[in-house]
């Protein structure tokens, strides 16, 4: 996914013109075509706004569509975001009000009487009765009592083609969710398309509008069915019999761990940028880790009272110590390929772009100067992931499995907070919902990085080098300079990883925060290029 100058894709961002071709599938004279592209950029959104006469949703996939056509008869139907939004009420007659609107209006009384004259009202829930757009040459649908044959669809027929296409989504100013998506599945004798509009306005209403298109290939029969349902929020709550009822919606919090920020208020609980740890905290971390290591050797304790005291200390301070420890470790990981964008602080300044459309910053160090990587968000995230992985391998040696999980979770927490901070400050990504989608992509990538590098460590340097090439160099046959990739640089990164892992294995866990990013006991930091890395590649 790529937009607003940020790329969270391993293979890099692509514009609509250079993106992959639409998916097509043909069956018995019917051709099904789907296309899924990134969220529209500012230019196309402005054009759509002028044509529609209303402000589009936060996430508008204007280039996405699903089309079914029958060339022999000239019949066809398509589903797209523009036509769906064109069916939204633009008069404001069907506008909904949030749960606290009455209190808001009462507190302001007559202060907002002239708003309607300034701002054009419309249905801000983007509710639409869209049933698809027929081709001009297509025969129109006629009213019928023939239902869609559900029993035929229940058969365990093989699915020859399937796709799920999102058309638009909006979080209704953090008061719920509104979305329109389109799913299609093709079986040997028939197909079924479902276009679903779902809306949840918290503490007010649920709304569901489904359009189903069923086609029997042999009979050349097309049935379109439209259903609209609506129910009050309290009625749904009572029906489910749960006080804490909440319908699952396609937001970031449904896909990622609960440690990610789910709302703007919750994200303030933890810093979104690195914070230094005092010397007293470092001493406390060192003392606690030493105490826990001693506790793991239970044979040294002859007193049950001593064991009980240490156990209580571990349980009550584990989370605090883990959060502080991993914060310091993350700072060392993030600093390896750090970058800045001077234009971000200059009003009206244009940020330079890479050939693929990413915001281009300024960075220094081995990863940029020697390896020739570009100082972008994607480079920073992948290099940071690499160092987080190296630490994760060392943390797996902790005596407690619960400690490993706690440390790993907090380590990625710090990454997600810092990444969101960069999106907002350096790249001007103000929409929280879009930032959350990027963070979801990064979480999925992190899981892939763990699997890819684990496989490389187990199977050898060739497999590890391939994983490095896919993630750091985005699986490109050429480098950022356009020349053929220098595989010696990939090998140098592999040697770097091997050397760092060896040095980390020799460290006691209590010394990790002191040795990875700074000089410790007269020795240089573990993270960072050393001459021995290149010598290992050159076999000198």
Short mmCIF file of C-alpha atoms in Angstrom, two decimals:
data_model
loop_
_atom_site.label_atom_id
_atom_site.label_comp_id
_atom_site.label_asym_id
_atom_site.label_seq_id
_atom_site.Cartn_x
_atom_site.Cartn_y
_atom_site.Cartn_z
CA UNK A 1 0.00 0.00 0.00
CA UNK A 2 1.32 3.43 -0.82
CA UNK A 3 -0.08 6.91 -0.49
CA UNK A 4 0.95 10.30 0.85
CA UNK A 5 4.62 9.49 0.35
CA UNK A 6 4.72 6.45 2.65
CA UNK A 7 5.31 2.89 1.56
CA UNK A 8 4.70 -0.05 3.87
CA UNK A 9 4.96 -2.59 1.11
CA UNK A 10 8.02 -4.81 0.82
CA UNK A 11 7.86 -4.59 -2.95
CA UNK A 12 7.43 -0.80 -2.93
CA UNK A 13 4.57 1.50 -3.88
CA UNK A 14 2.98 1.65 -7.29
CA UNK A 15 0.83 4.28 -8.94
CA UNK A 16 -2.42 3.32 -10.61
CA UNK A 17 -0.82 3.53 -14.03
CA UNK A 18 1.98 1.08 -13.16
CA UNK A 19 -0.04 -1.23 -10.91
CA UNK A 20 -0.86 -4.81 -11.78
CA UNK A 21 -3.52 -5.37 -14.41
CA UNK A 22 -7.10 -6.09 -13.29
CA UNK A 23 -7.97 -9.69 -12.46
CA UNK A 24 -10.09 -11.33 -15.13
CA UNK A 25 -11.87 -14.66 -15.33
CA UNK A 26 -14.15 -16.03 -18.04
CA UNK A 27 -16.75 -18.76 -17.75
CA UNK A 28 -19.30 -19.85 -20.38
CA UNK A 29 -19.45 -16.51 -22.15
CA UNK A 30 -19.38 -14.37 -18.99
CA UNK A 31 -16.29 -12.32 -18.14
CA UNK A 32 -15.65 -11.23 -14.55
CA UNK A 33 -13.14 -8.43 -13.94
CA UNK A 34 -11.99 -7.00 -10.61
CA UNK A 35 -9.45 -4.34 -9.74
CA UNK A 36 -7.95 -3.41 -6.37
CA UNK A 37 -5.68 -0.36 -6.12
CA UNK A 38 -4.52 1.91 -3.26
CA UNK A 39 -6.54 4.75 -1.77
CA UNK A 40 -6.93 7.72 -4.10
CA UNK A 41 -4.42 10.54 -3.81
CA UNK A 42 -5.24 14.21 -3.31
CA UNK A 43 -5.65 15.10 -7.00
CA UNK A 44 -8.23 12.44 -7.95
CA UNK A 45 -10.07 13.02 -4.65
CA UNK A 46 -10.47 16.72 -5.49
CA UNK A 47 -11.82 15.84 -8.94
CA UNK A 48 -14.29 13.37 -7.41
CA UNK A 49 -15.39 15.94 -4.83
CA UNK A 50 -16.20 18.48 -7.54
CA UNK A 51 -18.17 15.94 -9.56
CA UNK A 52 -20.11 14.49 -6.62
CA UNK A 53 -20.78 17.76 -4.84
CA UNK A 54 -20.00 16.18 -1.45
CA UNK A 55 -16.84 15.34 0.46
CA UNK A 56 -15.85 11.69 -0.13
CA UNK A 57 -15.22 9.27 2.76
CA UNK A 58 -11.85 9.11 4.53
CA UNK A 59 -10.80 6.01 2.60
CA UNK A 60 -11.97 6.13 -0.98
CA UNK A 61 -10.84 3.42 -3.40
CA UNK A 62 -11.93 5.22 -6.53
CA UNK A 63 -10.04 2.97 -8.94
CA UNK A 64 -11.53 -0.26 -7.58
CA UNK A 65 -14.38 -2.01 -9.36
CA UNK A 66 -16.12 -5.32 -10.02
CA UNK A 67 -17.60 -5.93 -13.48
CA UNK A 68 -19.63 -8.77 -14.99
CA UNK A 69 -20.27 -8.74 -18.73
CA UNK A 70 -21.74 -11.00 -21.40
CA UNK A 71 -20.24 -10.01 -24.74
CA UNK A 72 -22.67 -11.95 -26.92
CA UNK A 73 -25.74 -10.07 -25.64
CA UNK A 74 -24.08 -6.78 -24.72
CA UNK A 75 -25.27 -7.11 -21.13
CA UNK A 76 -23.04 -5.96 -18.29
CA UNK A 77 -23.08 -4.56 -14.77
CA UNK A 78 -20.34 -2.86 -12.77
CA UNK A 79 -19.90 -1.78 -9.15
CA UNK A 80 -17.66 1.21 -8.35
CA UNK A 81 -17.25 3.82 -5.63
CA UNK A 82 -18.20 6.92 -7.63
CA UNK A 83 -21.60 5.67 -8.73
CA UNK A 84 -22.29 4.36 -5.22
CA UNK A 85 -21.50 7.74 -3.62
CA UNK A 86 -23.60 9.49 -6.25
CA UNK A 87 -26.60 7.71 -4.68
CA UNK A 88 -25.91 9.27 -1.26
CA UNK A 89 -28.47 11.86 -0.13
CA UNK A 90 -27.00 15.30 -0.90
CA UNK A 91 -29.79 17.36 0.63
CA UNK A 92 -29.19 16.45 4.27
CA UNK A 93 -32.80 15.28 4.70
CA UNK A 94 -31.72 11.81 5.91
CA UNK A 95 -28.78 12.90 8.04
CA UNK A 96 -28.21 11.01 11.27
CA UNK A 97 -27.15 12.55 14.57
CA UNK A 98 -24.58 11.09 16.92
CA UNK A 99 -25.64 9.98 20.38
CA UNK A 100 -24.46 13.16 22.09
CA UNK A 101 -25.80 15.62 19.48
CA UNK A 102 -28.76 16.78 21.61
CA UNK A 103 -26.47 17.75 24.47
CA UNK A 104 -24.13 19.48 22.03
CA UNK A 105 -26.94 21.50 20.45
CA UNK A 106 -28.43 22.42 23.82
CA UNK A 107 -25.10 23.76 25.05
CA UNK A 108 -24.82 26.04 22.00
CA UNK A 109 -28.48 26.90 21.45
CA UNK A 110 -28.52 29.52 18.67
CA UNK A 111 -24.80 29.69 17.92
CA UNK A 112 -25.01 27.36 14.90
CA UNK A 113 -28.15 28.58 13.15
CA UNK A 114 -26.28 29.81 10.08
CA UNK A 115 -24.16 26.74 9.52
CA UNK A 116 -26.48 25.28 6.86
CA UNK A 117 -26.00 28.37 4.74
CA UNK A 118 -22.21 27.99 4.78
CA UNK A 119 -21.68 24.23 4.69
CA UNK A 120 -23.71 22.18 2.24
CA UNK A 121 -25.44 19.42 4.22
CA UNK A 122 -25.42 15.78 3.11
CA UNK A 123 -25.79 12.30 4.58
CA UNK A 124 -22.41 12.08 6.31
CA UNK A 125 -22.95 8.36 7.03
CA UNK A 126 -22.59 7.76 3.25
CA UNK A 127 -25.62 5.45 3.25
CA UNK A 128 -26.36 4.35 -0.30
CA UNK A 129 -28.99 2.21 -2.00
CA UNK A 130 -26.59 1.43 -4.83
CA UNK A 131 -27.54 -1.68 -6.83
CA UNK A 132 -24.83 -1.54 -9.47
CA UNK A 133 -24.47 0.31 -12.76
CA UNK A 134 -25.89 -1.39 -15.85
CA UNK A 135 -24.22 -1.03 -19.23
CA UNK A 136 -26.10 1.32 -21.59
CA UNK A 137 -26.66 -1.64 -23.95
CA UNK A 138 -27.88 -3.94 -21.17
CA UNK A 139 -31.50 -4.98 -20.78
CA UNK A 140 -33.06 -3.47 -17.68
CA UNK A 141 -34.15 -5.63 -14.75
CA UNK A 142 -37.86 -6.37 -14.40
CA UNK A 143 -39.77 -6.94 -11.13
CA UNK A 144 -40.00 -10.63 -10.29
CA UNK A 145 -40.97 -12.96 -7.46
CA UNK A 146 -38.36 -15.57 -8.42
CA UNK A 147 -35.91 -15.84 -5.51
CA UNK A 148 -32.21 -16.61 -5.64
CA UNK A 149 -31.87 -20.43 -5.42
CA UNK A 150 -30.16 -20.68 -2.04
CA UNK A 151 -30.10 -24.49 -2.12
CA UNK A 152 -27.97 -24.47 -5.25
CA UNK A 153 -25.53 -22.08 -3.60
CA UNK A 154 -25.25 -24.39 -0.58
CA UNK A 155 -23.78 -27.13 -2.72
CA UNK A 156 -20.07 -27.83 -2.12
CA UNK A 157 -19.17 -26.79 -5.66
CA UNK A 158 -15.54 -25.79 -6.28
CA UNK A 159 -14.93 -22.04 -6.28
CA UNK A 160 -13.15 -21.18 -9.52
CA UNK A 161 -12.71 -17.47 -8.79
CA UNK A 162 -13.13 -15.26 -5.73
CA UNK A 163 -12.36 -11.66 -4.87
CA UNK A 164 -13.22 -9.14 -2.17
CA UNK A 165 -13.06 -5.49 -3.25
CA UNK A 166 -13.39 -2.51 -0.90
CA UNK A 167 -14.98 0.59 -2.45
CA UNK A 168 -15.01 3.05 0.44
CA UNK A 169 -14.84 3.26 4.24
CA UNK A 170 -15.25 5.98 6.85
CA UNK A 171 -15.05 5.96 10.66
CA UNK A 172 -17.72 8.68 11.02
CA UNK A 173 -15.49 10.96 13.07
CA UNK A 174 -14.76 8.12 15.53
CA UNK A 175 -18.49 7.57 16.11
CA UNK A 176 -18.75 4.24 14.29
CA UNK A 177 -18.02 2.87 10.84
CA UNK A 178 -19.50 3.04 7.35
CA UNK A 179 -18.26 0.88 4.48
CA UNK A 180 -19.18 -0.48 1.08
CA UNK A 181 -17.54 -3.63 -0.24
CA UNK A 182 -18.15 -6.11 -3.02
CA UNK A 183 -17.51 -9.87 -2.97
CA UNK A 184 -17.85 -12.27 -5.86
CA UNK A 185 -17.44 -16.03 -6.19
CA UNK A 186 -17.69 -18.08 -9.37
CA UNK A 187 -18.67 -21.76 -9.39
CA UNK A 188 -18.74 -24.07 -12.45
CA UNK A 189 -22.46 -23.48 -13.19
CA UNK A 190 -23.23 -20.16 -11.52
CA UNK A 191 -21.87 -17.07 -9.77
CA UNK A 192 -22.95 -14.89 -6.87
CA UNK A 193 -22.02 -11.27 -6.23
CA UNK A 194 -22.70 -9.51 -2.93
CA UNK A 195 -22.43 -5.74 -2.63
CA UNK A 196 -22.85 -4.83 1.03
CA UNK A 197 -23.18 -1.46 2.69
CA UNK A 198 -22.72 -1.69 6.46
CA UNK A 199 -23.04 1.20 8.89
CA UNK A 200 -22.80 1.35 12.66
CA UNK A 201 -23.39 4.65 14.44
CA UNK A 202 -22.46 4.05 18.06
CA UNK A 203 -25.41 4.13 20.46
CA UNK A 204 -27.75 5.15 17.62
CA UNK A 205 -28.38 2.65 14.80
CA UNK A 206 -27.18 -0.29 12.71
CA UNK A 207 -27.84 -0.25 8.96
CA UNK A 208 -27.34 -2.98 6.37
CA UNK A 209 -28.07 -2.78 2.63
CA UNK A 210 -27.30 -5.81 0.46
CA UNK A 211 -27.40 -6.19 -3.30
CA UNK A 212 -27.01 -9.74 -4.60
CA UNK A 213 -26.56 -10.64 -8.25
CA UNK A 214 -27.03 -14.31 -9.15
CA UNK A 215 -26.25 -15.67 -12.63
CA UNK A 216 -27.00 -19.15 -13.96
CA UNK A 217 -24.58 -19.73 -16.84
CA UNK A 218 -26.59 -22.46 -18.57
CA UNK A 219 -30.00 -20.77 -18.33
CA UNK A 220 -28.55 -17.30 -19.05
CA UNK A 221 -30.65 -16.11 -16.13
CA UNK A 222 -29.73 -13.09 -14.00
CA UNK A 223 -31.47 -12.36 -10.69
CA UNK A 224 -30.79 -9.20 -8.69
CA UNK A 225 -32.03 -8.98 -5.12
CA UNK A 226 -31.90 -5.88 -2.91
CA UNK A 227 -32.50 -5.91 0.85
CA UNK A 228 -32.34 -3.06 3.37
CA UNK A 229 -32.34 -3.58 7.13
CA UNK A 230 -32.06 -1.13 10.00
CA UNK A 231 -32.27 -1.54 13.76
CA UNK A 232 -31.67 0.70 16.75
CA UNK A 233 -28.46 0.24 18.69
CA UNK A 234 -30.26 -0.52 21.97
CA UNK A 235 -32.47 -3.11 20.27
CA UNK A 236 -29.41 -4.94 18.99
CA UNK A 237 -27.81 -4.71 22.41
CA UNK A 238 -30.86 -6.24 24.09
CA UNK A 239 -31.15 -8.91 21.42
CA UNK A 240 -27.60 -10.09 22.02
CA UNK A 241 -28.04 -9.97 25.79
CA UNK A 242 -24.63 -8.41 26.30
CA UNK A 243 -23.93 -5.11 28.00
CA UNK A 244 -20.59 -4.77 26.24
CA UNK A 245 -21.91 -5.56 22.77
CA UNK A 246 -19.81 -4.26 19.90
CA UNK A 247 -20.09 -5.35 16.29
CA UNK A 248 -16.79 -6.30 14.72
CA UNK A 249 -15.89 -3.86 11.99
CA UNK A 250 -13.04 -3.72 9.57
CA UNK A 251 -10.83 -1.40 11.55
CA UNK A 252 -7.22 -1.79 12.52
CA UNK A 253 -8.03 -2.92 16.06
CA UNK A 254 -9.71 -6.07 14.72
CA UNK A 255 -6.53 -7.30 13.05
CA UNK A 256 -3.76 -6.19 15.37
CA UNK A 257 -2.89 -6.86 19.00
CA UNK A 258 -4.70 -4.93 21.69
CA UNK A 259 -1.46 -3.13 22.49
CA UNK A 260 -1.87 -0.96 19.37
CA UNK A 261 -3.63 2.41 19.82
CA UNK A 262 -7.36 2.01 19.14
CA UNK A 263 -8.34 5.63 19.63
CA UNK A 264 -6.72 9.01 19.82
CA UNK A 265 -7.21 9.13 23.58
CA UNK A 266 -5.67 5.72 24.16
CA UNK A 267 -2.65 6.52 22.01
CA UNK A 268 -1.72 9.23 24.51
CA UNK A 269 -1.10 6.66 27.22
CA UNK A 270 2.31 5.92 25.77
CA UNK A 271 4.81 8.19 24.05
CA UNK A 272 4.85 8.19 20.27
CA UNK A 273 8.55 9.06 20.13
CA UNK A 274 11.68 7.82 21.92
CA UNK A 275 12.05 8.94 25.53
CA UNK A 276 15.33 8.70 27.41
CA UNK A 277 15.70 6.54 30.50
CA UNK A 278 17.45 7.97 33.53
CA UNK A 279 20.56 6.39 35.02
CA UNK A 280 18.52 5.45 38.08
CA UNK A 281 16.11 3.51 35.86
CA UNK A 282 19.00 1.76 34.13
CA UNK A 283 20.45 0.76 37.49
CA UNK A 284 17.03 -0.53 38.53
CA UNK A 285 16.72 -2.54 35.34
CA UNK A 286 20.16 -4.00 35.84
CA UNK A 287 19.42 -4.89 39.47
CA UNK A 288 16.08 -6.47 38.66
CA UNK A 289 17.40 -8.55 35.77
CA UNK A 290 20.25 -9.75 37.95
CA UNK A 291 17.76 -10.66 40.67
CA UNK A 292 15.54 -12.55 38.22
CA UNK A 293 18.52 -14.44 36.80
CA UNK A 294 19.44 -15.50 40.31
CA UNK A 295 15.88 -16.59 40.93
CA UNK A 296 15.93 -18.86 37.87
CA UNK A 297 18.64 -20.87 39.58
CA UNK A 298 16.34 -22.06 42.34
CA UNK A 299 18.88 -24.48 43.71
CA UNK A 300 20.70 -21.53 45.28
CA UNK A 301 17.74 -20.68 47.47
CA UNK A 302 17.41 -22.59 50.69
CA UNK A 303 14.69 -20.37 52.08
CA UNK A 304 11.10 -20.60 50.89
CA UNK A 305 10.56 -17.07 52.17
CA UNK A 306 13.28 -15.76 49.86
CA UNK A 307 11.76 -17.58 46.90
CA UNK A 308 8.35 -16.11 47.67
CA UNK A 309 9.71 -12.56 47.91
CA UNK A 310 11.57 -12.80 44.61
CA UNK A 311 8.52 -14.30 42.91
CA UNK A 312 6.32 -11.42 44.04
CA UNK A 313 8.92 -8.90 42.93
CA UNK A 314 9.06 -10.47 39.51
CA UNK A 315 5.30 -10.52 39.02
CA UNK A 316 4.69 -6.92 40.12
CA UNK A 317 7.54 -5.25 38.24
CA UNK A 318 7.85 -7.41 35.12
CA UNK A 319 5.66 -5.18 32.93
CA UNK A 320 7.30 -1.93 34.04
CA UNK A 321 10.82 -3.26 33.62
CA UNK A 322 10.00 -4.84 30.26
CA UNK A 323 8.53 -1.59 28.94
CA UNK A 324 11.56 0.45 29.99
CA UNK A 325 14.06 -2.13 28.78
CA UNK A 326 12.48 -2.59 25.35
CA UNK A 327 12.13 1.17 24.94
CA UNK A 328 15.88 1.57 25.23
CA UNK A 329 16.47 -1.39 22.93
CA UNK A 330 14.09 0.00 20.32
CA UNK A 331 15.89 3.35 20.33
CA UNK A 332 19.08 1.52 19.36
CA UNK A 333 17.24 -0.33 16.57
CA UNK A 334 15.59 2.81 15.21
CA UNK A 335 18.81 4.84 15.19
CA UNK A 336 20.57 2.55 12.69
CA UNK A 337 18.73 3.90 9.62
CA UNK A 338 17.17 7.04 11.04
CA UNK A 339 16.24 9.82 8.64
CA UNK A 340 14.72 13.28 8.66
CA UNK A 341 12.71 15.38 6.21
CA UNK A 342 13.71 19.06 6.55
CA UNK A 343 10.87 20.21 4.28
CA UNK A 344 8.27 18.83 6.73
CA UNK A 345 8.92 21.78 9.06
CA UNK A 346 8.81 24.35 6.25
CA UNK A 347 5.36 25.62 5.38
CA UNK A 348 4.56 25.12 1.71
CA UNK A 349 7.84 23.35 0.97
CA UNK A 350 7.67 20.45 -1.48
CA UNK A 351 9.08 17.15 -0.25
CA UNK A 352 11.23 15.38 -2.86
CA UNK A 353 10.03 11.99 -4.06
CA UNK A 354 11.68 8.79 -5.15
CA UNK A 355 10.94 7.26 -8.55
CA UNK A 356 8.26 5.11 -6.88
CA UNK A 357 6.57 8.07 -5.17
CA UNK A 358 7.91 7.78 -1.60
CA UNK A 359 8.92 10.83 0.43
CA UNK A 360 12.70 11.15 0.22
CA UNK A 361 14.48 12.28 3.36
CA UNK A 362 18.04 12.85 4.50
CA UNK A 363 20.00 10.15 6.29
CA UNK A 364 23.55 9.20 7.16
CA UNK A 365 25.40 6.07 8.18
CA UNK A 366 26.41 2.71 6.78
CA UNK A 367 22.99 1.75 5.45
CA UNK A 368 22.74 4.91 3.35
CA UNK A 369 26.33 5.90 2.57
CA UNK A 370 27.86 2.45 2.01
CA UNK A 371 24.94 0.27 0.94
CA UNK A 372 23.33 3.02 -1.15
CA UNK A 373 19.81 2.67 0.27
CA UNK A 374 17.45 5.62 0.06
CA UNK A 375 16.44 7.41 3.30
CA UNK A 376 12.70 6.67 3.21
CA UNK A 377 10.08 5.40 5.62
CA UNK A 378 10.16 1.91 4.11
CA UNK A 379 13.96 1.66 4.40
CA UNK A 380 13.85 2.80 8.02
CA UNK A 381 11.09 0.34 8.91
CA UNK A 382 12.82 -2.66 7.30
CA UNK A 383 16.25 -1.92 8.80
CA UNK A 384 14.60 -1.38 12.18
CA UNK A 385 12.76 -4.70 11.77
CA UNK A 386 16.09 -6.41 11.06
CA UNK A 387 17.61 -5.17 14.32
CA UNK A 388 14.44 -5.93 16.26
CA UNK A 389 14.65 -9.46 14.92
CA UNK A 390 18.25 -9.84 16.09
CA UNK A 391 17.19 -8.75 19.57
CA UNK A 392 14.20 -11.08 19.47
CA UNK A 393 16.51 -14.04 18.82
CA UNK A 394 18.50 -13.12 21.93
CA UNK A 395 15.37 -12.52 24.02
CA UNK A 396 14.14 -16.01 23.18
CA UNK A 397 16.88 -17.29 25.49
CA UNK A 398 15.21 -15.73 28.54
CA UNK A 399 14.37 -18.33 31.20
CA UNK A 400 10.62 -17.62 31.15
CA UNK A 401 8.38 -18.01 28.10
CA UNK A 402 6.09 -15.33 29.53
CA UNK A 403 9.03 -12.91 29.71
CA UNK A 404 9.81 -13.58 26.05
CA UNK A 405 6.23 -12.77 25.04
CA UNK A 406 6.13 -9.65 27.21
CA UNK A 407 9.42 -8.28 25.87
CA UNK A 408 8.49 -9.05 22.25
CA UNK A 409 5.10 -7.38 22.61
CA UNK A 410 6.53 -4.20 24.14
CA UNK A 411 9.31 -4.05 21.56
CA UNK A 412 6.78 -3.90 18.74
CA UNK A 413 4.62 -1.48 20.75
CA UNK A 414 7.48 1.01 20.71
CA UNK A 415 7.90 0.52 16.97
CA UNK A 416 4.21 1.12 16.25
CA UNK A 417 4.13 4.31 18.34
CA UNK A 418 7.27 5.65 16.67
CA UNK A 419 6.06 4.71 13.19
CA UNK A 420 2.74 6.49 13.73
CA UNK A 421 4.61 9.55 15.02
CA UNK A 422 6.69 9.65 11.83
CA UNK A 423 3.61 9.28 9.63
CA UNK A 424 1.94 12.25 11.30
CA UNK A 425 4.94 14.58 11.76
CA UNK A 426 7.27 13.80 8.85
CA UNK A 427 4.77 12.69 6.22
CA UNK A 428 1.71 14.78 7.11
CA UNK A 429 -0.62 11.80 7.36
CA UNK A 430 -3.36 13.33 9.51
CA UNK A 431 -6.05 10.64 9.11
CA UNK A 432 -5.84 8.22 12.01
CA UNK A 433 -7.79 5.54 10.14
CA UNK A 434 -5.29 5.57 7.27
CA UNK A 435 -2.37 5.47 9.71
CA UNK A 436 -3.98 2.46 11.36
CA UNK A 437 -4.18 0.67 8.02
CA UNK A 438 -0.47 1.27 7.49
CA UNK A 439 0.26 0.00 10.99
CA UNK A 440 -1.75 -3.12 10.27
CA UNK A 441 0.37 -3.70 7.16
CA UNK A 442 3.54 -3.20 9.20
CA UNK A 443 2.38 -5.71 11.80
CA UNK A 444 1.78 -8.29 9.06
CA UNK A 445 5.22 -7.54 7.63
CA UNK A 446 6.79 -7.99 11.05
CA UNK A 447 5.31 -11.47 11.30
CA UNK A 448 6.68 -12.22 7.84
CA UNK A 449 10.12 -10.91 8.79
CA UNK A 450 10.25 -13.24 11.79
CA UNK A 451 9.41 -16.26 9.63
CA UNK A 452 11.75 -15.31 6.76
CA UNK A 453 14.82 -14.61 8.90
CA UNK A 454 14.19 -17.66 11.09
CA UNK A 455 14.18 -19.80 7.97
CA UNK A 456 17.40 -18.16 6.81
CA UNK A 457 19.19 -18.81 10.09
CA UNK A 458 18.13 -22.45 9.96
CA UNK A 459 18.82 -23.19 6.29
CA UNK A 460 21.94 -21.15 5.62
CA UNK A 461 23.32 -17.87 4.32
CA UNK A 462 21.85 -18.26 0.83
CA UNK A 463 18.29 -18.39 2.19
CA UNK A 464 19.03 -15.62 4.70
CA UNK A 465 20.49 -13.46 1.93
CA UNK A 466 17.35 -13.97 -0.17
CA UNK A 467 15.21 -12.82 2.77
CA UNK A 468 17.40 -9.73 3.23
CA UNK A 469 17.15 -8.94 -0.48
CA UNK A 470 13.35 -9.27 -0.46
CA UNK A 471 12.88 -7.00 2.55
CA UNK A 472 15.70 -4.45 2.42
CA UNK A 473 16.05 -4.20 -1.37
CA UNK A 474 12.35 -4.92 -2.06
CA UNK A 475 13.24 -7.91 -4.27
CA UNK A 476 14.42 -5.53 -6.99
CA UNK A 477 17.04 -6.70 -9.53
CA UNK A 478 18.49 -3.18 -9.51
CA UNK A 479 19.63 -0.87 -6.76
CA UNK A 480 18.25 2.62 -6.05
CA UNK A 481 20.79 4.01 -8.54
CA UNK A 482 19.28 1.94 -11.35
CA UNK A 483 22.33 -0.28 -11.73
CA UNK A 484 22.35 -4.04 -11.27
CA UNK A 485 22.25 -4.93 -7.60
CA UNK A 486 25.60 -5.53 -5.92
CA UNK A 487 25.17 -8.90 -4.23
CA UNK A 488 28.29 -8.28 -2.17
CA UNK A 489 26.26 -5.69 -0.25
CA UNK A 490 23.56 -8.26 0.48
CA UNK A 491 26.25 -10.68 1.65
CA UNK A 492 27.69 -7.96 3.86
CA UNK A 493 24.31 -7.54 5.59
CA UNK A 494 24.17 -11.32 6.15
CA UNK A 495 27.66 -11.24 7.69
CA UNK A 496 26.58 -8.28 9.82
CA UNK A 497 23.58 -10.23 11.14
CA UNK A 498 25.71 -13.28 11.95
CA UNK A 499 28.29 -11.19 13.78
CA UNK A 500 25.68 -9.30 15.82
CA UNK A 501 23.95 -12.54 16.83
CA UNK A 502 27.23 -13.99 18.06
CA UNK A 503 28.02 -10.89 20.12
CA UNK A 504 24.51 -10.77 21.56
CA UNK A 505 24.76 -14.41 22.60
CA UNK A 506 27.83 -13.59 24.69
CA UNK A 507 26.01 -10.82 26.55
CA UNK A 508 24.12 -11.24 29.76
CA UNK A 509 20.53 -10.03 29.43
CA UNK A 510 21.14 -7.40 32.10
CA UNK A 511 23.79 -5.78 29.87
CA UNK A 512 21.76 -5.59 26.66
CA UNK A 513 20.58 -2.00 27.03
CA UNK A 514 24.14 -0.81 27.68
CA UNK A 515 25.95 -2.64 24.88
CA UNK A 516 23.75 -2.60 21.75
CA UNK A 517 23.75 1.13 20.99
CA UNK A 518 26.72 2.61 22.84
CA UNK A 519 30.23 1.85 24.02
CA UNK A 520 30.27 -0.47 27.00
CA UNK A 521 33.24 -1.61 29.05
CA UNK A 522 35.63 -0.12 26.51
CA UNK A 523 34.06 -2.00 23.58
CA UNK A 524 32.21 -0.41 20.63
CA UNK A 525 28.42 -0.85 20.39
CA UNK A 526 27.21 -4.15 18.96
CA UNK A 527 24.86 -2.47 16.49
CA UNK A 528 26.66 -0.70 13.68
CA UNK A 529 29.03 -1.62 10.86
CA UNK A 530 32.48 -3.00 11.67
CA UNK A 531 35.38 -3.81 9.36
CA UNK A 532 35.09 -7.47 10.25
CA UNK A 533 31.71 -7.61 8.49
CA UNK A 534 33.26 -6.85 5.11
CA UNK A 535 36.29 -9.04 5.82
CA UNK A 536 33.97 -11.99 6.35
CA UNK A 537 32.52 -11.39 2.87
CA UNK A 538 35.90 -10.87 1.21
CA UNK A 539 37.32 -13.88 3.12
CA UNK A 540 40.31 -11.89 4.31
#
